[in-house]
MMTF fields as JSON, N, C-alpha, C and O atoms, coordinates in Angstrom:
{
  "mmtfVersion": "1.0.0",
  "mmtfProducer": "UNKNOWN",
  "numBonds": 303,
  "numAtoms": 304,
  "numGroups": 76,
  "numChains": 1,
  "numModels": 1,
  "chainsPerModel": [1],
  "groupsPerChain": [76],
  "chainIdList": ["A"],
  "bondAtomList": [4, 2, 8, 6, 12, 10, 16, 14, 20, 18, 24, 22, 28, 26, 32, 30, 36, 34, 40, 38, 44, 42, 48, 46, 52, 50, 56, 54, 60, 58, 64, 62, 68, 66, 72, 70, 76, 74, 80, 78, 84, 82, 88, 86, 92, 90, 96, 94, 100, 98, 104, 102, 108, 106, 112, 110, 116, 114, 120, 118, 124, 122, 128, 126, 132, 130, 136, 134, 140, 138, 144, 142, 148, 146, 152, 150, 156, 154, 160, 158, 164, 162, 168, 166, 172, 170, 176, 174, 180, 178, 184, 182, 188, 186, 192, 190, 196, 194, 200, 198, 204, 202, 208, 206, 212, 210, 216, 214, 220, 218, 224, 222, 228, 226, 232, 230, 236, 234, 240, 238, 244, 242, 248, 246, 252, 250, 256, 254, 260, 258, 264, 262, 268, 266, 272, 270, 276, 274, 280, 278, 284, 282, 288, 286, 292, 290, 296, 294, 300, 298],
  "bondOrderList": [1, 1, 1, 1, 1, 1, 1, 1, 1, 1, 1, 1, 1, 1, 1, 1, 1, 1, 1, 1, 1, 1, 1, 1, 1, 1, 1, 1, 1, 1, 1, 1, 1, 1, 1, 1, 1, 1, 1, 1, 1, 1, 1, 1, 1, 1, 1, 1, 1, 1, 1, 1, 1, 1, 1, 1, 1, 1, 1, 1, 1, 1, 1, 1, 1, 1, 1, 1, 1, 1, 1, 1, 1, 1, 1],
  "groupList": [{"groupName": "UNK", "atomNameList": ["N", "CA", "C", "O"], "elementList": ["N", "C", "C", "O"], "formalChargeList": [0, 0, 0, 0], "bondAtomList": [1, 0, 2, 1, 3, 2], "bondOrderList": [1, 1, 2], "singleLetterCode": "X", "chemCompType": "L-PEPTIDE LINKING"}],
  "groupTypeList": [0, 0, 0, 0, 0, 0, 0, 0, 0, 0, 0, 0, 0, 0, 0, 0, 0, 0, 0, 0, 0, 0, 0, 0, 0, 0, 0, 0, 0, 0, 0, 0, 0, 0, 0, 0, 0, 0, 0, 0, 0, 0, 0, 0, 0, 0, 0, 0, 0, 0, 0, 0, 0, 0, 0, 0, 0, 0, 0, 0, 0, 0, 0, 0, 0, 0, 0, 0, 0, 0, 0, 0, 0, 0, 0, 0],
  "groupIdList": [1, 2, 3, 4, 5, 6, 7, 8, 9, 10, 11, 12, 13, 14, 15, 16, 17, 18, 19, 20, 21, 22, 23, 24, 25, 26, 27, 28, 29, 30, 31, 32, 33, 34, 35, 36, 37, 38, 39, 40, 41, 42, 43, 44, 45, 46, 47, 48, 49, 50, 51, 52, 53, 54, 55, 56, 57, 58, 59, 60, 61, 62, 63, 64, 65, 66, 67, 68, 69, 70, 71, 72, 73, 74, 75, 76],
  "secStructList": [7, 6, 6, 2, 2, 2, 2, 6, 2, 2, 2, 2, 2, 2, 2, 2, 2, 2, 2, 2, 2, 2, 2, 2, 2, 2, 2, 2, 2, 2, 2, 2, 2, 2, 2, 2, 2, 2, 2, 2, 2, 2, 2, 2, 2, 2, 2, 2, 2, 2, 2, 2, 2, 2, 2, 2, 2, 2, 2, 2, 2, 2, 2, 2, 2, 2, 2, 2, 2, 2, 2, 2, 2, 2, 6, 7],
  "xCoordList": [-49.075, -48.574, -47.244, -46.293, -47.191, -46.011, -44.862, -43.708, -45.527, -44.598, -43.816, -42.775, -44.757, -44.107, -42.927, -41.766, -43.241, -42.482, -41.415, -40.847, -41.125, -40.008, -38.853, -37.69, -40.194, -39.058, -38.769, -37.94, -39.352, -39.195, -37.753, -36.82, -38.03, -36.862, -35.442, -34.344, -35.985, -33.936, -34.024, -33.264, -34.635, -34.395, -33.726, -32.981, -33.883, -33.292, -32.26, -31.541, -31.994, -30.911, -29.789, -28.637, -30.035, -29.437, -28.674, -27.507, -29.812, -29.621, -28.378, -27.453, -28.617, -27.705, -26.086, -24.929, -26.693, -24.72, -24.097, -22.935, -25.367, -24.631, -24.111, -22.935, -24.509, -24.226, -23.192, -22.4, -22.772, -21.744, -20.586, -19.5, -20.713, -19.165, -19.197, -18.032, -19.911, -19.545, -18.775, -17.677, -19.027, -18.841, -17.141, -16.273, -16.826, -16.107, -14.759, -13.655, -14.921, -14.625, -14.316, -13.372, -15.436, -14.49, -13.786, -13.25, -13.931, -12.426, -11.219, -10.397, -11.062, -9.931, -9.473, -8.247, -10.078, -9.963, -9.059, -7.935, -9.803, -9.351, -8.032, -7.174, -7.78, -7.006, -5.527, -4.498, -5.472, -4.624, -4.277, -3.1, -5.22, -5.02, -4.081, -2.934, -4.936, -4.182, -2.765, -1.909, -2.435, -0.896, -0.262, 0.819, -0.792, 0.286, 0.243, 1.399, -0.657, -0.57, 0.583, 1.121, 0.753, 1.321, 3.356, 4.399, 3.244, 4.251, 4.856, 5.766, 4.568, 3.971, 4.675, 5.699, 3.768, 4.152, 5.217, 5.636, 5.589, 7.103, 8.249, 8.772, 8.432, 9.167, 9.476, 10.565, 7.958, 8.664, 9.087, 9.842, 8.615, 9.072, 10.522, 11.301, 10.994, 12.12, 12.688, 13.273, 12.564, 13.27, 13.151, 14.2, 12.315, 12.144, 13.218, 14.009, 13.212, 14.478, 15.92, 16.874, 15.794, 17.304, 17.542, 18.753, 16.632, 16.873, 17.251, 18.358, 16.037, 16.357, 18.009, 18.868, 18.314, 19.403, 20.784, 21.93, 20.524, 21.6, 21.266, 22.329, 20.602, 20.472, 20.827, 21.6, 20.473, 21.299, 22.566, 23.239, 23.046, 24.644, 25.093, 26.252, 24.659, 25.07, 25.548, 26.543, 24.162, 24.025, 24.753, 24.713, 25.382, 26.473, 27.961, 28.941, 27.952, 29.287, 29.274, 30.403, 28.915, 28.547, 28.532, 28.612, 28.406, 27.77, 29.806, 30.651, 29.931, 31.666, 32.431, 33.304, 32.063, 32.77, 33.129, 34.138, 31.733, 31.359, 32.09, 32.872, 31.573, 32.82, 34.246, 35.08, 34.683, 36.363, 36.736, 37.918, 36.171, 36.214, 36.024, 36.753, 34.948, 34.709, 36.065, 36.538, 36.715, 37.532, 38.776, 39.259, 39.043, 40.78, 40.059, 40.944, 38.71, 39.292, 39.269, 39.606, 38.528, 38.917, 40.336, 40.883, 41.164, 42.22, 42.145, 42.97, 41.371, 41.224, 41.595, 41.637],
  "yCoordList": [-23.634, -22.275, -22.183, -21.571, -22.862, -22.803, -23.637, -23.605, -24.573, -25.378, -23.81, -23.162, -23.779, -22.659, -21.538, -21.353, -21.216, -20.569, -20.731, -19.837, -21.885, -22.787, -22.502, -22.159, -22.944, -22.808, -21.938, -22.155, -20.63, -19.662, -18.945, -18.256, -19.376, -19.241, -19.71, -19.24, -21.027, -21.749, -21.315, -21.91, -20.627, -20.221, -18.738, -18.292, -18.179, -16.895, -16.813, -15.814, -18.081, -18.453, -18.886, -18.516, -19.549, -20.117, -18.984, -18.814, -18.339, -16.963, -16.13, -15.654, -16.093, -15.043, -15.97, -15.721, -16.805, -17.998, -17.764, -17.608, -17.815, -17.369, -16.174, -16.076, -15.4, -13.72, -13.639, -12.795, -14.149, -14.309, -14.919, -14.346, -16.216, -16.466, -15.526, -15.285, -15.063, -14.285, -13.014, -12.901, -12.009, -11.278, -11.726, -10.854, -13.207, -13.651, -13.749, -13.346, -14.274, -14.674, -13.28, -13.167, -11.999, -11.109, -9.974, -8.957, -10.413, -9.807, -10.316, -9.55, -11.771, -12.338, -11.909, -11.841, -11.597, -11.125, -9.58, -9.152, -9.248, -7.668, -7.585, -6.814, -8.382, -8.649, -9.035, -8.458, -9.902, -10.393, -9.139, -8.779, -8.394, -6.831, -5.976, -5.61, -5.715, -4.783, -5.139, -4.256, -6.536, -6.959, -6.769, -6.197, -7.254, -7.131, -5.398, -4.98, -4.398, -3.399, -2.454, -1.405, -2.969, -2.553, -3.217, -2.663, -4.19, -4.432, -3.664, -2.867, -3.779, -2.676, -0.877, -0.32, -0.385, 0.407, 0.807, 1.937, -0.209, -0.383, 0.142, 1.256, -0.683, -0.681, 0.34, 0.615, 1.168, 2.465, 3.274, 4.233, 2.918, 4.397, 4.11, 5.009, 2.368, 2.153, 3.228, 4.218, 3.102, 3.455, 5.106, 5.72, 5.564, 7.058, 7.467, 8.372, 6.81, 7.164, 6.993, 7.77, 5.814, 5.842, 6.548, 6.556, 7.627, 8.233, 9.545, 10.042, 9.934, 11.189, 10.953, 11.737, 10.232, 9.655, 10.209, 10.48, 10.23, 9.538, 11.21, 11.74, 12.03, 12.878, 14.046, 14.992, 13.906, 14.775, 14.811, 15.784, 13.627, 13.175, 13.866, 14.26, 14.099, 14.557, 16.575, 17.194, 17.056, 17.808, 18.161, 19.384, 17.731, 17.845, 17.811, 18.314, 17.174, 16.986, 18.336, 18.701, 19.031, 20.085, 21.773, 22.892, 21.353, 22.54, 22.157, 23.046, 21.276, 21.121, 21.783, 22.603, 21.386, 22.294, 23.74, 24.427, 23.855, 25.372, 26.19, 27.138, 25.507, 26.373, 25.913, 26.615, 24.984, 25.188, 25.965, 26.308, 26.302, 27.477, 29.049, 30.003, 28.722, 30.541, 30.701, 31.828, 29.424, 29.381, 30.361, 31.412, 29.493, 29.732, 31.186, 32.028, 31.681, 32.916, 34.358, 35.47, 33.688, 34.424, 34.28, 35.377, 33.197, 33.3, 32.425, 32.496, 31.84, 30.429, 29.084, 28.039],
  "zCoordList": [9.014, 9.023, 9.746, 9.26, 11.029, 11.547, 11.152, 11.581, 10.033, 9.32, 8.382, 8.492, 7.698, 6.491, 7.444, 7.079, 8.07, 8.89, 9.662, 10.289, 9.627, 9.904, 8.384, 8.169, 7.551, 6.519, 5.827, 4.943, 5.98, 5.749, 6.638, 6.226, 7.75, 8.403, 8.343, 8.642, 7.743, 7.505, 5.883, 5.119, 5.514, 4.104, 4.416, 3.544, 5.258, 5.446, 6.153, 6.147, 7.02, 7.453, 6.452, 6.677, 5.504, 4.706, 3.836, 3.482, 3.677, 2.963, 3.461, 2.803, 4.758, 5.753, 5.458, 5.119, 5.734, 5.672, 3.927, 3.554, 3.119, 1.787, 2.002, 1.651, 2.381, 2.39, 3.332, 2.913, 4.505, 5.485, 4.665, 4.745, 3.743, 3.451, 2.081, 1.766, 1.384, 0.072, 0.673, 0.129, 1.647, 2.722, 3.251, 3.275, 3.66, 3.933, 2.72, 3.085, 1.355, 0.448, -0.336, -1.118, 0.042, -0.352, 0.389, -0.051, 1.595, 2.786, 2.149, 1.644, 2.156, 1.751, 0.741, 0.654, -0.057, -1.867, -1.364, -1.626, -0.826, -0.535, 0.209, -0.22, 1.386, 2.287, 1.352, 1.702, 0.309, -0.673, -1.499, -1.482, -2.262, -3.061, -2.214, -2.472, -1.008, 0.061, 0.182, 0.24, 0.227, 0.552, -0.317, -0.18, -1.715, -3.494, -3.45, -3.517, -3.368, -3.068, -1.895, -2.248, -0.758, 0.159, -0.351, -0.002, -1.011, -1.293, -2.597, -2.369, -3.503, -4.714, -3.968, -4.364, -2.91, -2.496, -1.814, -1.561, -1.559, -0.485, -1.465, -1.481, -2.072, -3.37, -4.139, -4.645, -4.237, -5.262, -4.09, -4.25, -2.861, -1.735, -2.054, -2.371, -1.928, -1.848, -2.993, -2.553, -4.274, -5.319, -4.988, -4.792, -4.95, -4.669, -3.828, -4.093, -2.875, -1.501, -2.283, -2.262, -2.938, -3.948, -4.749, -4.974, -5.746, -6.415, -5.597, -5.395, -5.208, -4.208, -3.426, -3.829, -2.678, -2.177, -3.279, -2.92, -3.92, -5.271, -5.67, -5.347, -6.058, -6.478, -5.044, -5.195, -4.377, -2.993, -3.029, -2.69, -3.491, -3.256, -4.431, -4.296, -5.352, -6.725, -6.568, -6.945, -5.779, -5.067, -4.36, -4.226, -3.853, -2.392, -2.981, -2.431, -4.115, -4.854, -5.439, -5.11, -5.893, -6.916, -6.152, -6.66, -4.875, -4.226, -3.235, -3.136, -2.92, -2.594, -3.375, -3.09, -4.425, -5.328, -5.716, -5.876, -5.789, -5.637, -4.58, -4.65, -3.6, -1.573, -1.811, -1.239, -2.462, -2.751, -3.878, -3.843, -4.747, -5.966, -4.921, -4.651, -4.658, -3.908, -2.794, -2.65, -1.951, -1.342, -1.853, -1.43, -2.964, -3.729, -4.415, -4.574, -4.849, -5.183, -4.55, -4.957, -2.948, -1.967, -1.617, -1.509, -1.39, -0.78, 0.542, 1.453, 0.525, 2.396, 1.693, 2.342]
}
């Protein structure tokens, strides 16, 4: 009996170590997603900031314009 129970025991041990590196094996999995992800994300912030960027500036050209027109037909 205390034989069986022995091995009942490194069978659940065994069990637990399968379940510990599968556990393990898919942190890493995730850990790798999270990074192609976080880089992925970098990138469009990047582009977002350039467009927005680029479109402010467009903005700012347009609206210059506008205060040197209202200027000359005030007279400043």
């Amino acid at each position: 009996m205390i034989k069986g129970s022995r091995e009942d025991i490194n069978r659940v041990h065994e069990s637990i170590q399968d379940v510990s590196q599968e556990i393990t094996s898919s942190c890493e999995i995730i850990a790798e997603k999270i990074d192609d992800a976080r880089g992925e994300i970098a990138g469009e912030v990047k582009e977002l900031h350039s467009d927005l960027k680029d479109d402010l500036k467009e903005r700012l050209v347009r609206m210059e314009a506008d205060v040197s027109q209202i200027k000359a037909r005030i007279g400043l």
